[in-house]
Coordinates of C-alpha atoms and ligand atoms in Angstrom, one line a residue:
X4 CA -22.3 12.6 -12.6
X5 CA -25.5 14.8 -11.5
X6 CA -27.4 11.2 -10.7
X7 CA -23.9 10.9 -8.1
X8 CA -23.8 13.8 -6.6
X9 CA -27.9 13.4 -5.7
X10 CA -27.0 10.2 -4.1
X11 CA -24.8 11.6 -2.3
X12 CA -26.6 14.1 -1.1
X13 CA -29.6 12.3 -0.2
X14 CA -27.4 9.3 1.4
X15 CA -26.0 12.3 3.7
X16 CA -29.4 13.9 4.4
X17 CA -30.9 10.8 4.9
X18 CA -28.3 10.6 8.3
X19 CA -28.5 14.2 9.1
X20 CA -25.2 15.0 7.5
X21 CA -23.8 17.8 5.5
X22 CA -21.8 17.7 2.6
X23 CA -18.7 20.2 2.5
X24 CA -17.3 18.8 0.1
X25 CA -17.4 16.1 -3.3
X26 CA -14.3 14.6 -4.4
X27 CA -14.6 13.0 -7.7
X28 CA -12.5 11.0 -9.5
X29 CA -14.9 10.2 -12.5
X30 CA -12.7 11.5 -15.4
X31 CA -9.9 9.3 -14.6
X32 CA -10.5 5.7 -14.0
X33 CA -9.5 4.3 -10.3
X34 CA -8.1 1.2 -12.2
X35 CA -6.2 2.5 -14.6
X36 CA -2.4 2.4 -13.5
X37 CA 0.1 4.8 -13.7
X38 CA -2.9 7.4 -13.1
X39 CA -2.7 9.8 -9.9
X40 CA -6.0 10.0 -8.4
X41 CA -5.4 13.8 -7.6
X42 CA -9.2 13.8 -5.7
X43 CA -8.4 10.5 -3.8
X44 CA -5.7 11.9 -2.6
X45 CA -6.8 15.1 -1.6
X46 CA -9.5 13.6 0.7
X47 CA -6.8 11.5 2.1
X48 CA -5.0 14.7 3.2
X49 CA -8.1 16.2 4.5
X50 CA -9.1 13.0 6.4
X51 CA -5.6 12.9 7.8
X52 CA -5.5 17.1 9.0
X53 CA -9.1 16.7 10.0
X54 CA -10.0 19.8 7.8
X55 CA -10.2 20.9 4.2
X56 CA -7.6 23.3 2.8
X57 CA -10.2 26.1 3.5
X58 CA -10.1 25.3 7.6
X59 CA -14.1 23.3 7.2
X60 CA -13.7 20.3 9.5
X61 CA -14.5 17.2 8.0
X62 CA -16.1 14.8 10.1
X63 CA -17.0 12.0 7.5
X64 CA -16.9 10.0 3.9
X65 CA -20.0 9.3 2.0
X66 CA -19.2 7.2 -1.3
X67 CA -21.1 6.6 -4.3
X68 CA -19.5 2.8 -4.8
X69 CA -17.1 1.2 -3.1
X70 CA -15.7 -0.2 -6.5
X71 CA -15.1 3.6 -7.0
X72 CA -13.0 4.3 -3.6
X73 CA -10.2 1.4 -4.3
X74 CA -9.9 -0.7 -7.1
X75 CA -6.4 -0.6 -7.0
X76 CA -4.0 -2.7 -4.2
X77 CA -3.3 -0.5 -1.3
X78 CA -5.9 2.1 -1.7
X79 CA -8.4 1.0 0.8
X80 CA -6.0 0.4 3.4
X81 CA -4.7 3.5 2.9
X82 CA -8.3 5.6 3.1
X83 CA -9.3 3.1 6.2
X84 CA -6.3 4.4 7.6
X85 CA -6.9 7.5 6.9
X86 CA -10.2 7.9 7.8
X87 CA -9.7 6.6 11.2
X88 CA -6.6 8.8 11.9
X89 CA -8.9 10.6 13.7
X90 CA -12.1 9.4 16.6
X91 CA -16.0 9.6 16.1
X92 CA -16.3 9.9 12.0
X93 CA -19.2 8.4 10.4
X94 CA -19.0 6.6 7.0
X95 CA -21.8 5.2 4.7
X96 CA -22.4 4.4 1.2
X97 CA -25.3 3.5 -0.5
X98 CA -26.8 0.5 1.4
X99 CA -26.2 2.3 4.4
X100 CA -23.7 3.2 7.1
X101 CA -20.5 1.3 8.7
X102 CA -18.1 1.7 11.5
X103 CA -14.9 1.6 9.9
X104 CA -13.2 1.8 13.6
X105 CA -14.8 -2.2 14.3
X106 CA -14.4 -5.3 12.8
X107 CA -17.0 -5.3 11.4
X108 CA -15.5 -3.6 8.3
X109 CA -14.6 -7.6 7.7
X110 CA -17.8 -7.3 5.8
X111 CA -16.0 -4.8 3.4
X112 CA -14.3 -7.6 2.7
X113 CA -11.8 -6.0 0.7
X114 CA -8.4 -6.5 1.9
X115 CA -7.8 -8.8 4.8
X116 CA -4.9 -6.7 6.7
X117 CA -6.9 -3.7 7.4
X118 CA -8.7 -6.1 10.2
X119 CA -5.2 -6.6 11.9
X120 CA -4.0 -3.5 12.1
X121 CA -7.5 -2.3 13.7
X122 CA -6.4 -2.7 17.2
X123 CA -3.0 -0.5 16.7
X124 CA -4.9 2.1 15.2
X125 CA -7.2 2.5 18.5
X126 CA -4.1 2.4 20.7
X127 CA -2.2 5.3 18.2
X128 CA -5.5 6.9 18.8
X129 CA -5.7 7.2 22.4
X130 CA -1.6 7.9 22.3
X131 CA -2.5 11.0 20.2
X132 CA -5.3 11.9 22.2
X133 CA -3.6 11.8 25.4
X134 CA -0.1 13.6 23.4
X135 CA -2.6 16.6 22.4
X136 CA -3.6 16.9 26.2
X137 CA 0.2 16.9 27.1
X138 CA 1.4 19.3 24.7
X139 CA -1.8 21.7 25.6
X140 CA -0.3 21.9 29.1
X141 CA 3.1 22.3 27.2
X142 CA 3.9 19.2 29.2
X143 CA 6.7 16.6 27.5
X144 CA 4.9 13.6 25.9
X145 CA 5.8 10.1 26.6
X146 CA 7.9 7.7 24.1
X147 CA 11.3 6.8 23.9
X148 CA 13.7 9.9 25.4
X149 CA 14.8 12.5 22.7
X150 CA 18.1 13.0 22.2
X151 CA 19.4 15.8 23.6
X152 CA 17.7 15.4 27.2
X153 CA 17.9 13.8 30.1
X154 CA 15.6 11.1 31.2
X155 CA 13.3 13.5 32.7
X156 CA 12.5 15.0 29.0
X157 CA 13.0 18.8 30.9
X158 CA 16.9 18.9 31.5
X159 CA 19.5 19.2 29.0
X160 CA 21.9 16.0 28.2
X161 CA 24.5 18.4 28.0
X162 CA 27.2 16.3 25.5
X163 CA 24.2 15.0 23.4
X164 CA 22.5 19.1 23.4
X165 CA 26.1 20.0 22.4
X166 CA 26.0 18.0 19.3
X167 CA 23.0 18.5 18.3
X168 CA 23.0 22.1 18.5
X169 CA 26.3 22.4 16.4
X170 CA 24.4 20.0 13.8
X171 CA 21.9 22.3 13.4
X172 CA 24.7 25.1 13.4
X173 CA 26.7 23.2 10.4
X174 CA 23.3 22.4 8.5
X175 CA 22.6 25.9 8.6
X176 CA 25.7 27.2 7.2
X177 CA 25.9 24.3 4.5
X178 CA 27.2 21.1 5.9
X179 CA 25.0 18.2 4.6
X180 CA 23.0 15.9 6.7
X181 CA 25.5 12.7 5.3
X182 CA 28.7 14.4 6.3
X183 CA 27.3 15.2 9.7
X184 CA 25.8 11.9 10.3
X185 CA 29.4 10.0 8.9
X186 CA 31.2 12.4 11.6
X187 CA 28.7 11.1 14.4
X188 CA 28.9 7.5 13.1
X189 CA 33.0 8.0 13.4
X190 CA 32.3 9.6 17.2
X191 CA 30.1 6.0 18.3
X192 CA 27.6 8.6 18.8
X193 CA 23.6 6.6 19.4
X194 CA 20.6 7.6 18.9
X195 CA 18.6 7.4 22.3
X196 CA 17.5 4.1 22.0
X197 CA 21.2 2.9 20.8
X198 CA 20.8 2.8 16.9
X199 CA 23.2 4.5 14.4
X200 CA 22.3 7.6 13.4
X201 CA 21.3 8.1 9.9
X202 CA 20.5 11.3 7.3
X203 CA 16.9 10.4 7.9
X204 CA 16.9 10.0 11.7
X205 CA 19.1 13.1 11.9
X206 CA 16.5 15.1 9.6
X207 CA 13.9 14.1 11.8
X208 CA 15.4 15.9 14.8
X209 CA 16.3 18.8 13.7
X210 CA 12.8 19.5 12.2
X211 CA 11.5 18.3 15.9
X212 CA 10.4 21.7 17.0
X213 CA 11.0 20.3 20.6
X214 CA 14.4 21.4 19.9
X215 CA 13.0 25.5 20.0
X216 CA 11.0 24.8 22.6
X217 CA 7.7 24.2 21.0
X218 CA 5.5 20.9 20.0
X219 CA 3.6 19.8 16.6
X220 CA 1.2 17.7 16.1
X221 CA -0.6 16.8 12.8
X222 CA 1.9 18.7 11.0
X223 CA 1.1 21.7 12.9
X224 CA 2.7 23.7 15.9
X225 CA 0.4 24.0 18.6
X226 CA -1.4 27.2 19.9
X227 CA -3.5 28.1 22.6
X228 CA -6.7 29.2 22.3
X229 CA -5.9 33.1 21.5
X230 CA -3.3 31.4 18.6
X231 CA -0.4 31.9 20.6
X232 CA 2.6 29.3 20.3
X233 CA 2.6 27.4 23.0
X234 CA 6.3 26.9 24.7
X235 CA 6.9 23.4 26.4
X236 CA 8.3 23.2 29.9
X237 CA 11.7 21.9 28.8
X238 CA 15.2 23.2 28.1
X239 CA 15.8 24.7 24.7
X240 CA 19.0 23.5 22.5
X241 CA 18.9 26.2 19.4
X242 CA 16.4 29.3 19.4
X243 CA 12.6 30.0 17.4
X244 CA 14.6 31.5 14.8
X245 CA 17.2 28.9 14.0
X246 CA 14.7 26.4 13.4
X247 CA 12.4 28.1 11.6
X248 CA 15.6 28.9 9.3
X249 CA 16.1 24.4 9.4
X250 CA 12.6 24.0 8.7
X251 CA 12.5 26.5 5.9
X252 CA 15.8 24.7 4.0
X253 CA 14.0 21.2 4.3
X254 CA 10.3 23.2 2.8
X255 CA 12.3 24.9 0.0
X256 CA 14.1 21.6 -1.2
X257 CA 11.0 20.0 -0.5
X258 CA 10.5 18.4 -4.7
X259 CA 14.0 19.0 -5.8
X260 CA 16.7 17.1 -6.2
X261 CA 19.7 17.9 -4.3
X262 CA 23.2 18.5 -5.5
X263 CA 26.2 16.8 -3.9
X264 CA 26.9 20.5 -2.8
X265 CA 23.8 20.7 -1.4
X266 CA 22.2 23.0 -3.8
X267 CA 19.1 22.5 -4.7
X268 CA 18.8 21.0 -8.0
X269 CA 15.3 21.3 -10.9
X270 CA 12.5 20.5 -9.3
X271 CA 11.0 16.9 -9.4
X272 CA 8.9 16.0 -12.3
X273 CA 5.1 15.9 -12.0
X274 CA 4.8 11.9 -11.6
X275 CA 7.8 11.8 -9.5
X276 CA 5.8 9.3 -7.2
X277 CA 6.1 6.8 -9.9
X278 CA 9.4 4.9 -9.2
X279 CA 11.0 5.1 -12.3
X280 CA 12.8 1.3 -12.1
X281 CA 11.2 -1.8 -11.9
X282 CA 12.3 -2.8 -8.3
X283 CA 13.1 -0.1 -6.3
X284 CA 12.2 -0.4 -2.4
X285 CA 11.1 -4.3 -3.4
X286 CA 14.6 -5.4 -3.7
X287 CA 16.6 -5.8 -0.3
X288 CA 20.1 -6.5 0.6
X289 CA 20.8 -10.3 1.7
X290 CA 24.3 -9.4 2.9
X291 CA 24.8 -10.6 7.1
X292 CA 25.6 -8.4 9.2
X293 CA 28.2 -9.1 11.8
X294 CA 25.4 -10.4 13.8
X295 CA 24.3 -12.7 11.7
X296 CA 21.4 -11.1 10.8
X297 CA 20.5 -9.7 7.1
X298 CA 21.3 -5.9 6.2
X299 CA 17.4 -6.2 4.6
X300 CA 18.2 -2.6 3.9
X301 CA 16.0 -1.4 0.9
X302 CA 18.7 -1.2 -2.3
X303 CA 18.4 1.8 -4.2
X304 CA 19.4 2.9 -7.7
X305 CA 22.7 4.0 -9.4
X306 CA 22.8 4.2 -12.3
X307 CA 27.3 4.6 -13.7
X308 CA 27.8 7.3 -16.5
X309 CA 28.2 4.7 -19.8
X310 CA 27.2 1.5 -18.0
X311 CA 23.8 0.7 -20.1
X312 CA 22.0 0.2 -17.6
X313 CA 21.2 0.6 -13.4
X314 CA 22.2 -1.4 -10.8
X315 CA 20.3 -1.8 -7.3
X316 CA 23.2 -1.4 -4.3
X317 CA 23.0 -1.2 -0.8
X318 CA 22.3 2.4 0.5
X319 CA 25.4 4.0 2.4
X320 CA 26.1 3.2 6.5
X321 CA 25.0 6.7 6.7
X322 CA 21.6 5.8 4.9
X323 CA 21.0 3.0 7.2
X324 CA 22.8 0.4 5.1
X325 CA 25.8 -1.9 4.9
X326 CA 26.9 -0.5 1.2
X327 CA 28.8 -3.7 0.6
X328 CA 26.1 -5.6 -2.1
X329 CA 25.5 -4.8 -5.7
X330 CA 23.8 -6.5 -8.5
X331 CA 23.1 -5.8 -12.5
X332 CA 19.6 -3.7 -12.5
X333 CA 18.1 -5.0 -16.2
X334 CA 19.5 -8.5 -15.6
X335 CA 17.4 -8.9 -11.4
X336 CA 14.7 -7.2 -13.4
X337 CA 14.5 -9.4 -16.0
X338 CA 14.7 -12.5 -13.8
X339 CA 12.4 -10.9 -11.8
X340 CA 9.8 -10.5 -14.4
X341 CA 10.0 -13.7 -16.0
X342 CA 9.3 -15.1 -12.4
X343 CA 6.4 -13.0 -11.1
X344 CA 4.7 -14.1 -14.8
X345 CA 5.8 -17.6 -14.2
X346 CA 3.7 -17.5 -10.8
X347 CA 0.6 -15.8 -12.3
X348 CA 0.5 -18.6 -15.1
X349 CA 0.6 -21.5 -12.4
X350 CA -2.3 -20.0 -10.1
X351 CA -4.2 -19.6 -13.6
X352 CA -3.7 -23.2 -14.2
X353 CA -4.4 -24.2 -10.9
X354 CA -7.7 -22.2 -11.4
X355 CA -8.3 -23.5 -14.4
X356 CA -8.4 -26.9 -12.8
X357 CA -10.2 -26.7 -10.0
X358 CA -14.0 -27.2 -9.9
X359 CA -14.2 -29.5 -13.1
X360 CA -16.9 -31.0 -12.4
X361 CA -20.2 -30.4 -12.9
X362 CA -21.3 -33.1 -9.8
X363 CA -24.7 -34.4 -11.6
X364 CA -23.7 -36.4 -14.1
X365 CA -25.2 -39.7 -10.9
X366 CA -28.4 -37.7 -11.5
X367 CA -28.4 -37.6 -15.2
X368 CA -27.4 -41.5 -15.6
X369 CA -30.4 -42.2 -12.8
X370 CA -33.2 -40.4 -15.0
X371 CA -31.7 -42.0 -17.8
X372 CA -32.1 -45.5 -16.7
X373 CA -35.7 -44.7 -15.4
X374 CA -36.6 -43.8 -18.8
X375 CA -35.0 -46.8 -20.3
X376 CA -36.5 -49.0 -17.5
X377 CA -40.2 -47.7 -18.4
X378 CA -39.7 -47.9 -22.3
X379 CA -39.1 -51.8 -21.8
X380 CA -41.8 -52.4 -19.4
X381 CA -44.3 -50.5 -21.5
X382 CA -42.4 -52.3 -25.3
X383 CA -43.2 -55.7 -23.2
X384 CA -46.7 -54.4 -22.4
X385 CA -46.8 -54.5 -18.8
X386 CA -47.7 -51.3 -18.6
X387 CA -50.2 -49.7 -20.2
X388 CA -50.2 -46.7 -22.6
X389 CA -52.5 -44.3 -20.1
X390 CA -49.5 -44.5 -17.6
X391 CA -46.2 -44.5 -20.0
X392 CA -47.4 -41.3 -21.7
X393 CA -48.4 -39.6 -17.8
X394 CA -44.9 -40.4 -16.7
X395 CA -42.3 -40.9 -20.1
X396 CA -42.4 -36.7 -20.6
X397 CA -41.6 -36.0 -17.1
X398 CA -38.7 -37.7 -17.3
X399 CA -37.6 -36.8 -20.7
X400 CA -38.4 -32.8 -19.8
X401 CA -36.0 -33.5 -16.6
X402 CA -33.2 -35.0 -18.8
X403 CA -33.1 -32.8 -21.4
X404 CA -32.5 -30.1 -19.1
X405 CA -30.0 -32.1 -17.2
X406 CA -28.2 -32.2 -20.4
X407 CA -28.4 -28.6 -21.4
X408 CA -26.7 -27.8 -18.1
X409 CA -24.0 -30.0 -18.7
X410 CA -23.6 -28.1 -21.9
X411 CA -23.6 -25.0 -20.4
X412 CA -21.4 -26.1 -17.5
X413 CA -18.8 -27.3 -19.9
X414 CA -18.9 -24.0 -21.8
X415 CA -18.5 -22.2 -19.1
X416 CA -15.6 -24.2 -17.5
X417 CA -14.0 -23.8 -20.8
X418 CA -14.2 -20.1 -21.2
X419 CA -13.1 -19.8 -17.3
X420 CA -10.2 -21.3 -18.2
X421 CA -9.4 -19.4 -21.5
X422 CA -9.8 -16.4 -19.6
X423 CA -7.8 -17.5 -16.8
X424 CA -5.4 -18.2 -19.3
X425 CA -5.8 -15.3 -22.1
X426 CA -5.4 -12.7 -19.0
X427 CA -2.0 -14.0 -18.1
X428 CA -1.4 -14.1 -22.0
X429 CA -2.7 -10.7 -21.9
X430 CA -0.3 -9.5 -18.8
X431 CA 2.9 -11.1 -20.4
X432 CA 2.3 -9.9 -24.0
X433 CA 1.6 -6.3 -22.4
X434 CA 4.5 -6.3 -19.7
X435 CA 7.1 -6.9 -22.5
X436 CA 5.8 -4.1 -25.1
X437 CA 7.5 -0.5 -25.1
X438 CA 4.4 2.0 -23.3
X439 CA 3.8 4.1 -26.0
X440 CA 2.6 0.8 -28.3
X441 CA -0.1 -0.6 -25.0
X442 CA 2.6 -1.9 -22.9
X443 CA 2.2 -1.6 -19.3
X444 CA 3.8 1.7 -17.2
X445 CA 6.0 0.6 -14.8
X446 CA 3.2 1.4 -12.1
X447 CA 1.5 -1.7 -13.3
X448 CA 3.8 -3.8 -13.5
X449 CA 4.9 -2.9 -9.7
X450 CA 1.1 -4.0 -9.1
X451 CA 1.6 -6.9 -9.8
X452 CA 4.9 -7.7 -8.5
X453 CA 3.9 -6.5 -5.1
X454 CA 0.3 -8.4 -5.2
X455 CA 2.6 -11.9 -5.9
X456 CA 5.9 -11.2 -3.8
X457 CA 6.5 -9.1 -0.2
X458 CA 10.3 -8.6 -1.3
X459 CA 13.4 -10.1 -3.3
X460 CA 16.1 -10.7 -1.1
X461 CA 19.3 -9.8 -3.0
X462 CA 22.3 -12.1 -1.8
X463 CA 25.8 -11.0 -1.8
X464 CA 27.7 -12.7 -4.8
X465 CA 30.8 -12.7 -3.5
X466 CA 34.4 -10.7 -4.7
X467 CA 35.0 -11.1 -8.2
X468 CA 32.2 -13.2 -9.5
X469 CA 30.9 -11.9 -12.5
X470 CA 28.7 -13.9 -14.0
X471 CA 24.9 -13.0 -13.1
X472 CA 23.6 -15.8 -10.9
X473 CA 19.5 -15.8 -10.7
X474 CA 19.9 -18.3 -7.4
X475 CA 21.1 -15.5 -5.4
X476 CA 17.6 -13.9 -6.0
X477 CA 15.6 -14.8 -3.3
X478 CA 11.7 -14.0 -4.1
X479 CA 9.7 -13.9 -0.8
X480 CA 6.7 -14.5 -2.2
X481 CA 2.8 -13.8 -1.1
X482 CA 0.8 -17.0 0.6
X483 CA -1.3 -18.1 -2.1
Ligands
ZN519 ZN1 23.3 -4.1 2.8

């Protein structure tokens, strides 16, 4: 670990760079799954708020390895991401430096997407840039209208203001986000761009501090340069108070589970990122809409008192969904499973097969024959021993080593393919034993799910049927 942090140090100095501050990950390994990479995601938070918790701005990322940063599927993209939340950092690691904001990151090589998504990060960029300038001024941003104004972002919608403003009213004395949204769904009240209202699109605007009067940005309300909160230009629909009060009851259930009375519940536990079912958010509802179109609503979980086991159902209308498709939990998970192996056994094989052949075996016969040729000339004495012995061990040195080649070639094809084959072996015998005795934690087994498949589609089976049918699975699986 001391050798690491040198070379860190004198990679930074080397540019002219300070180090605030090392994040290391060393004691945990980046691979292992199921493991949260407390450090990694510290620095993502600091990249993201510009800062570390102690207020020293952070203007760049020096890494030790790039094995290190992301071994597993997603964290690179999300540290790119990251890292370029914000203009002019400077990245390099130990063969030198990169700009992470070009495409020349390509060279990175590590996952593909991060190159597509370059070009709407520098467009969010210059939005943000040009939203910090607005709200400086205290001037509305841009975007799609909030609700509760008019048009002009500065004047009241006085029916939309109304509701809002008795929303936050209820929410504060106890009402919960669902009952309020199942009222406004009832009412044919839209959000601004014409969309139903849901608990999550209704949290998001009452914690808008727009609402009081004032504007965040980077999870912060923003301040002049004496520290003083800086009041926008527009009409106010509740007061300072009221929505620090809002903001406070969203920070203090912030963790917990919430009751049904909206109490707040015991807290989460410590890996409560780790989904604890096999398919949560992976598994969509099939079921068409009016329209035609699918629900694609992400199912969640319920699990029934006495059941046995979960099922995955459409979330609410109030959660965004249709509510109207259910299916056995162990039995898609199951099906699921055997499917995702089933897929990682095939590209084994197919691996397994492909460059079989060694492609010198023309060269090998040619020598060969040479050497044949030369032993019958010089048997029938036409040429004499002064020449047979110059030339004979030049060609028996070449094929002897064209043979050992083969032989190693053939080796090696054949423990490529046991391995190809023993690490699916490996992955199914581990995916079907309990944790505690080596099995793999559900984190793993996500992995790999989401590395071979973008999504199941759930379809809707129809009043009454009750027989499990796996054809109404539909995997939408990852190009090859
Ligand atoms: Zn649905």
């Amino acid at each position: 670990m001391q050798d690491q942090h040198k070379v860190n140090r004198q990679t930074a100095e080397r540019h002219g760079w300070t180090v605030v501050h090392e994040f290391t990950d060393n004691d945990k390994s980046a691979a292992k799954e199921g493991v949260v990479r407390d450090d990694f995601e510290a620095m993502l938070r600091a990249l993201r708020a510009g800062k570390l918790p102690n207020g020293t701005p952070v203007q760049g990322v020096v890494i030790v390895a790039e094995y290190r940063l992301a071994r597993r599927p997603g964290d690179y993209e999300r540290f790119v991401e990251a890292f370029t939340y914000r203009d002019g950092r400077v990245f390099a690691d130990a063969r030198g430096t990169k700009d992470l904001y070009s495409e020349d990151v390509e060279s990175m090589g590590l996952f593909g997407a991060v190159i597509s998504k370059m070009e709407v990060r520098k467009m969010q960029r210059r939005m943000r840039r040009s939203h910090r300038a607005r709200a400086e001024e205290g001037r509305p941003s841009g975007g799609p209208r909030p609700f509760g104004w008019n048009e002009d972002r500065l004047t009241l919608n006085d029916k939309e203001a109304d509701l809002l403003r008795k929303a936050a009213k209820d929410f504060l004395s106890g009402r919960s986000l669902h009952s309020i949204v199942r009222e406004w769904q009832t009412l044919g009240v839209k959000t601004s761009l014409g969309n139903e209202w849901t608990t999550q699109t209704l949290k998001g605007a009452l914690l808008n501090p727009r609402v009081c009067g004032l504007r965040e940005l980077d999870g912060e309300l923003v301040r002049d340069a004496s520290g003083e909160l800086i009041r926008g230009k527009w009409a106010v629909i509740i007061n300072e108070d009221e929505w620090m009060a809002i903001r406070a009851v969203f920070n203090a259930r912030k963790g917990h589970f919430i009751g049904r009375d909206m109490r707040i519940g015991r807290p989460h536990p410590a890996d409560y990122r780790d989904p604890v079912y096999l398919l949560s958010a992976i598994v969509r509802c099939g079921r068409p809409r009016e329209d035609g179109t699918l629900c694609n609503t992400p199912m969640r979980v319920n699990v029934r008192k006495g059941a046995g086991h979960h099922d995955y159902t459409c979330r609410s209308k109030a959660e965004g969904g249709c509510g109207g498709c259910s299916r056995r939990g162990d039995l898609v998970d199951a099906y699921v499973s055997e499917a995702v192996l089933a897929k990682l056994e095939e590209r084994a094989f197919a691996a397994s097969q492909s460059d079989g052949s060694w492609g010198k075996d023309e060269e090998l016969k040619d020598a060969q024959e040479r050497l044949d040729e030369l032993t019958r000339q010089w048997n029938a004495r036409n040429i004499t021993n002064d020449l047979f012995f110059k030339l004979a061990p030049g060609l028996e040195k070449e094929i002897a080593q064209l043979r050992a080649e083969r032989e190693n070639f053939k080796a090696s094809a054949e423990l490529r393919r046991t391995r190809a084959n023993t690490d699916v072996a490996e992955i199914r015998r581990r995916w079907c034993l309990p944790e505690k005795d080596g099995g793999f934690p559900i984190s793993t087994k996500r992995a790999y799910i989401r590395e071979a498949l973008h999504a199941v589609i759930v379809h809707p089976a129809g009043q009454g049927q009750k027989v499990f049918n796996p054809d109404l699975l539909e995997p939408i699986w990852r190009e090859d």
